[in-house]
Coordinates of C-alpha atoms in Angstrom, one line a residue:
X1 CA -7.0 -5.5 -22.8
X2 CA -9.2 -7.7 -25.1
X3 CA -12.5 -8.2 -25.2
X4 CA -13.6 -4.6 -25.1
X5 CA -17.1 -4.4 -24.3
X6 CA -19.1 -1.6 -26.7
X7 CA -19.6 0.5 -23.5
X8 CA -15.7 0.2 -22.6
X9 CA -15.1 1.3 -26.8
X10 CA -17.2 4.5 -26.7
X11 CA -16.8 5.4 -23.0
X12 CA -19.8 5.1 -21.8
X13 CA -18.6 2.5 -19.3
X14 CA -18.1 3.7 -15.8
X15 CA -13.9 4.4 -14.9
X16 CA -12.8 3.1 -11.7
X17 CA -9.0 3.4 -10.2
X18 CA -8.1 0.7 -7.8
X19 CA -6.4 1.5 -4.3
X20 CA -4.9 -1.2 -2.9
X21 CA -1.2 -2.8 -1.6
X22 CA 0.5 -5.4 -3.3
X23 CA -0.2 -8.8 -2.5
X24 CA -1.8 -12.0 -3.6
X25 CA -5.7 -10.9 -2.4
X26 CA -5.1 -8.0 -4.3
X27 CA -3.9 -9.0 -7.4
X28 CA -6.2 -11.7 -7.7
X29 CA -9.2 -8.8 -7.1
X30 CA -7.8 -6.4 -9.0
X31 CA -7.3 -9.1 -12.2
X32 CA -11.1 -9.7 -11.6
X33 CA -11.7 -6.1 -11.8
X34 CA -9.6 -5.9 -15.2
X35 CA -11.7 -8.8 -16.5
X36 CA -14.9 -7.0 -16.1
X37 CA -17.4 -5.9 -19.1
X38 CA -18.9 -3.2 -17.0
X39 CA -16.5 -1.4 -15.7
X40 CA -12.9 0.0 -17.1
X41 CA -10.0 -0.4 -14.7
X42 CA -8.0 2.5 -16.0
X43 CA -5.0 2.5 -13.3
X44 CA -4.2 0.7 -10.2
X45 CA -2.8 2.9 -7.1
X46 CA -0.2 0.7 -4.6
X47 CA 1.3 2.0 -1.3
X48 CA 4.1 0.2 0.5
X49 CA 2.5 -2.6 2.4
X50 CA 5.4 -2.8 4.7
X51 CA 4.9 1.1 5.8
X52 CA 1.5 0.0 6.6
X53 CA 2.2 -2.0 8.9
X54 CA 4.9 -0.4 10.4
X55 CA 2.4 2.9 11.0
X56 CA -0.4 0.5 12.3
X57 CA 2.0 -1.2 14.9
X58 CA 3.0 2.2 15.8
X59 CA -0.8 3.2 16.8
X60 CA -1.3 -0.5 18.4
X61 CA 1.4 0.9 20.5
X62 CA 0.4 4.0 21.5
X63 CA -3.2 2.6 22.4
X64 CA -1.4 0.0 24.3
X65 CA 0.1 2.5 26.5
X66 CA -2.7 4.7 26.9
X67 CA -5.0 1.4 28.5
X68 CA -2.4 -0.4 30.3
X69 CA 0.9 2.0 30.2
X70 CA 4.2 -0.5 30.0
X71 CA 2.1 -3.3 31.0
X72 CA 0.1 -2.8 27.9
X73 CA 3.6 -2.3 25.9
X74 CA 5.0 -5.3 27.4
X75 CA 1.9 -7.8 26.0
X76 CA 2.1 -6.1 22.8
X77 CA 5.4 -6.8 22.1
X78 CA 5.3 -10.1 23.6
X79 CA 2.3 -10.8 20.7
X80 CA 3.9 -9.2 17.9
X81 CA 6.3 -11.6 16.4
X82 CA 3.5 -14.1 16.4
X83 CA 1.3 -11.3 14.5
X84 CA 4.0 -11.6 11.8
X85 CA 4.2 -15.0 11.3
X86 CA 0.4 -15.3 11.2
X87 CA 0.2 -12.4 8.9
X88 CA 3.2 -14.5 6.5
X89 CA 0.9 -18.0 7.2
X90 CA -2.5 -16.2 6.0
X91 CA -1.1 -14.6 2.8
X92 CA 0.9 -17.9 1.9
X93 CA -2.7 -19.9 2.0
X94 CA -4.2 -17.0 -0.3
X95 CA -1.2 -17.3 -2.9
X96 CA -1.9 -21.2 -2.7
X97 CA -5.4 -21.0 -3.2
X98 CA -5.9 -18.2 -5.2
X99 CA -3.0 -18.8 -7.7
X100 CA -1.9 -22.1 -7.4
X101 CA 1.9 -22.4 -8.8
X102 CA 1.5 -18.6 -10.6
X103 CA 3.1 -15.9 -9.0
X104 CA 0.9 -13.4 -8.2
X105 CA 0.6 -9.9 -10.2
X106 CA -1.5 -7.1 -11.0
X107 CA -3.2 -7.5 -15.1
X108 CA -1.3 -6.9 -17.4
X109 CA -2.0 -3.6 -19.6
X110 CA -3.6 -1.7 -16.8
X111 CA -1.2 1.1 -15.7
X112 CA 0.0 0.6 -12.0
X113 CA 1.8 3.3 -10.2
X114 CA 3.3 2.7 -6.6
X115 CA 4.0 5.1 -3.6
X116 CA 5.1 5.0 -0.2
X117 CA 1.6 6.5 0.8
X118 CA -1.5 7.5 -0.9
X119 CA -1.8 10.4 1.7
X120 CA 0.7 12.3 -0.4
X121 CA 0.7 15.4 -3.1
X122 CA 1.7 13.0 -5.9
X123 CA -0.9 10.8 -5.5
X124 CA -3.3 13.8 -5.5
X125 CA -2.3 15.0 -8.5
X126 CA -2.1 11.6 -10.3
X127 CA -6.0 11.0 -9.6
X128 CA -6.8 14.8 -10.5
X129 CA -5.5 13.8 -13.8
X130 CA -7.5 10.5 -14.1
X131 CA -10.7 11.9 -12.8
X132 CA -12.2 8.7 -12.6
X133 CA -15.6 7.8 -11.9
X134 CA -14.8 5.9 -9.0
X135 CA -11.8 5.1 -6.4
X136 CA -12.2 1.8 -5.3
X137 CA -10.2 1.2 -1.9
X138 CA -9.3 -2.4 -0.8
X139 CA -6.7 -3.4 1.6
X140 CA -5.2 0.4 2.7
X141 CA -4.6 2.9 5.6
X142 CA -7.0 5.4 6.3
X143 CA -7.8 7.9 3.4
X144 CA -7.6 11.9 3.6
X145 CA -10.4 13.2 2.2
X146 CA -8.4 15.0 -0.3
X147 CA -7.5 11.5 -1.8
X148 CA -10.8 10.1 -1.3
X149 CA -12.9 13.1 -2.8
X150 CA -10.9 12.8 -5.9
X151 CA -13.6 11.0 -8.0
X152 CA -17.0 12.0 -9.8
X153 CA -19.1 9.8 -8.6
X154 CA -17.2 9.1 -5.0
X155 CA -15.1 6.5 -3.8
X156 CA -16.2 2.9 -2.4
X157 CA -14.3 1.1 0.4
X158 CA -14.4 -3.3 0.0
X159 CA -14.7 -3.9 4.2
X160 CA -13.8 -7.7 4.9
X161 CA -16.5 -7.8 7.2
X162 CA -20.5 -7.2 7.8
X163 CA -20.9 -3.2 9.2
X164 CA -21.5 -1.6 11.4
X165 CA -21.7 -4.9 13.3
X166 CA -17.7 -5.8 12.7
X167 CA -15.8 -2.9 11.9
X168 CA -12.2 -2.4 11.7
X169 CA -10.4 -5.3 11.1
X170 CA -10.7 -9.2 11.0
X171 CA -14.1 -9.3 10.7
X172 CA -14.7 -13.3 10.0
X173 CA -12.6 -14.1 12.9
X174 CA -14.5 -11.6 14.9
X175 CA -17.9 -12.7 13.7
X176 CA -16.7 -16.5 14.5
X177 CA -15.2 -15.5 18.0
X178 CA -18.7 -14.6 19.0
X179 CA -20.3 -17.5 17.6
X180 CA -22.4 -14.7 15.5
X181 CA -22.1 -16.7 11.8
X182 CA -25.1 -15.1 10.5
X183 CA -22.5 -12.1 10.1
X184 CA -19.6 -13.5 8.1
X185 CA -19.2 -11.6 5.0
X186 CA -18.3 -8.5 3.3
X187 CA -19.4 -5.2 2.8
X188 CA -18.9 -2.3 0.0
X189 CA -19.7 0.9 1.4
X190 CA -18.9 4.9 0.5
X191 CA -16.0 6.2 2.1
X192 CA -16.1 9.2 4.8
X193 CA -14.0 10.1 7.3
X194 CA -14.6 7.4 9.7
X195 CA -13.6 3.7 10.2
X196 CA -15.8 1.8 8.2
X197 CA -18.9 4.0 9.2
X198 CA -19.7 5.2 5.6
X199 CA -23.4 4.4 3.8
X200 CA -23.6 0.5 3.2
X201 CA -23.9 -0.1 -0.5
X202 CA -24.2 -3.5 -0.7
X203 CA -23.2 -6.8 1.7
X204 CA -23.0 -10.6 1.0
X205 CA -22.9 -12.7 3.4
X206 CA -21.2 -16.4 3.9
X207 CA -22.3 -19.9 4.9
X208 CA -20.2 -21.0 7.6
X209 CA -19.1 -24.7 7.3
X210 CA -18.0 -26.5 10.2
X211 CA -14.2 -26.9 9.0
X212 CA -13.9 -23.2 7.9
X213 CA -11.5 -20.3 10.2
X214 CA -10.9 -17.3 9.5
X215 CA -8.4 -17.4 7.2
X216 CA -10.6 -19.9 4.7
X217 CA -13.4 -17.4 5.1
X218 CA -11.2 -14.7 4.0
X219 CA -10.2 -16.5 1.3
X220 CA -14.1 -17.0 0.2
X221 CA -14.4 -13.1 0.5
X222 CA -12.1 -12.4 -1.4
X223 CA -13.0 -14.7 -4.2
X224 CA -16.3 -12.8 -4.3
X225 CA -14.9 -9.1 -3.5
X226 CA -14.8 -8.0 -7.4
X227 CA -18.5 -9.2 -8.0
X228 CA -19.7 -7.0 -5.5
X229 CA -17.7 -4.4 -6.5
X230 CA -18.9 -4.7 -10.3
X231 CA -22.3 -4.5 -8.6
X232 CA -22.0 -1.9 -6.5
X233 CA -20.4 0.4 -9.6
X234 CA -22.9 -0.5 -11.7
X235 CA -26.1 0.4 -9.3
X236 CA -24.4 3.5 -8.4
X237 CA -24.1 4.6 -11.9
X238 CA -27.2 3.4 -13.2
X239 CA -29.4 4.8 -10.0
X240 CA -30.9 1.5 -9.3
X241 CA -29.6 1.2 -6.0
X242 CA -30.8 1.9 -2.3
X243 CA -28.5 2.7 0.8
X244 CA -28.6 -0.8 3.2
X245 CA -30.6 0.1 6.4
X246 CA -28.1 0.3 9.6
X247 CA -30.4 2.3 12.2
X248 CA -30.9 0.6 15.3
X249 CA -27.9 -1.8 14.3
X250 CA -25.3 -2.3 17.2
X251 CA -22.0 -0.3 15.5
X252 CA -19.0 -2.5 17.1
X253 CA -15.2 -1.7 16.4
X254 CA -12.5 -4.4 16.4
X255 CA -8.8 -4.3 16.4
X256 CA -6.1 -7.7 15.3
X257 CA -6.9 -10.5 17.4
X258 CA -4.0 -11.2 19.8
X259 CA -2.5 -14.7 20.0
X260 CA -4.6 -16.0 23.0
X261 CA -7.9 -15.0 21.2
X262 CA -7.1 -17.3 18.2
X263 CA -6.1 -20.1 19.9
X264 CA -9.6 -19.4 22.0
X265 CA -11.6 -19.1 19.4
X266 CA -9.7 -22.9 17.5
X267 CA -10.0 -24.4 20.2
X268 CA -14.0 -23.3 20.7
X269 CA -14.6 -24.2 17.1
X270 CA -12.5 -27.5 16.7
X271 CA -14.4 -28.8 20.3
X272 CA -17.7 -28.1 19.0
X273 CA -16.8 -29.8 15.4
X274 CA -15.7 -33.0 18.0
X275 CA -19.1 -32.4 20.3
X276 CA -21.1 -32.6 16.4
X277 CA -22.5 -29.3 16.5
X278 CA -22.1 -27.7 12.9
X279 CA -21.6 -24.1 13.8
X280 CA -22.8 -23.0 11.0
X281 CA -25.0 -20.4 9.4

């Protein structure tokens, strides 16, 4: 890399290994990570984004038939091949706006190794002999906590939403669903062994405009994810910062929006755009 900052030279600059899958929001984070003064991207850690998915259907699946047995299974499948073509739409807008006529990649010079899990021994071993000072996690399935406790200073998870009031996932569309726009944004918080429950590090919140969804809001958190980040690294290593207060805050989970709740939620915002109301925080 060039540019080498004097902390970066003599190794006083906090080391940081990025967790992630590989697409276009990722790359484009994990370039901004690379470019960064303050921190040293030593290695970037990919699992198979495809086996992902495939395990997170599988539990959609099972908690389908658990609430509603085959009737549950039935709407599911019915919503799934509508799930996939909104999943292609979303990342095609992010590879459009976040790199233009480039084809996306990770930065070059930063060593990138991929599996088909991180859960796995060879993972394990590969961060026992990076010892970094930090795992950052962006974008993956749920962490053991033998892969997640393999870092000095612990490992920080980037949530695409505001905790504990959104977790899990699609937390703008969420957040917009419920007309709550004071909580669109993202969060950086330590890892445990919950979903999204760890100690709040640091948030940002969004300003709403009246023709954003929530794929243009993801897009905006993700343009921002690296800074906070940077931020969070830094006020971890340097002591300077304090835990975000979430006693007495309402902890809500969330799982993928099914097709009917999207089009409820368009149609909400594009009739109050038409009524003048600007929806927005």
């Amino acid at each position: 890399m060039t540019g080498v900052t004097e902390e970066q030279a003599d190794g006083t600059c906090p080391t940081v290994v990025l967790l992630t899958r590989t697409d276009p929001a990722n790359c484009y984070i994990a370039c901004q990570l690379a470019a960064s003064r303050r921190l040293c991207l030593v290695a970037i850690v990919t699992e198979d984004r495809r086996r992902g998915q495939w395990q997170l259907l599988k539990k959609k699946i099972r908690r389908a038939w658990r609430q509603q047995r085959w009737r549950g299974v039935f709407t599911l499948g019915f919503a799934v091949p509508w799930l996939y073509w909104y999943d292609r739409r979303t990342v095609h807008l992010q590879q459009r706006t976040l790199w233009g006529h480039a084809r996306p990649q990770f930065p070059a010079g930063v060593r990138h190794e991929a599996f088909p899990s991180l859960n796995t021994d060879a993972v394990e071993r590969l961060l026992h002999g990076l010892c970094p000072d930090f795992l950052l996690v962006s974008g993956t399935c749920l962490l053991e906590p033998r892969i997640f406790g393999r870092a000095k200073e612990g490992a920080l998870n980037l949530h695409m939403g505001i905790t504990p009031e959104y977790r899990g996932s699609r937390g703008e569309f969420w957040a917009l669903s419920r007309g709550d726009f004071q909580n669109v944004g993202l969060t950086v918080h330590r890892i445990d062994t919950g979903i999204d429950t760890g100690v709040i590090l640091l948030q940002r919140r969004l300003s709403v405009a009246p023709e954003d969804n929530e794929r243009t809001l993801r897009i905006k958190n993700i343009q921002v994810a690296a800074s906070l980040f940077e931020e969070a690294v830094v006020a971890c290593t340097t002591g300077s910062l304090s835990a975000v207060e979430s006693h007495g805050r309402v902890s809500r989970f969330f799982s993928t929006p099914m097709p009917w709740q999207v089009w409820k939620m368009r149609c909400r915002r594009s009739w109050a755009r038409c009524r003048g109301k600007q929806g927005t925080s």
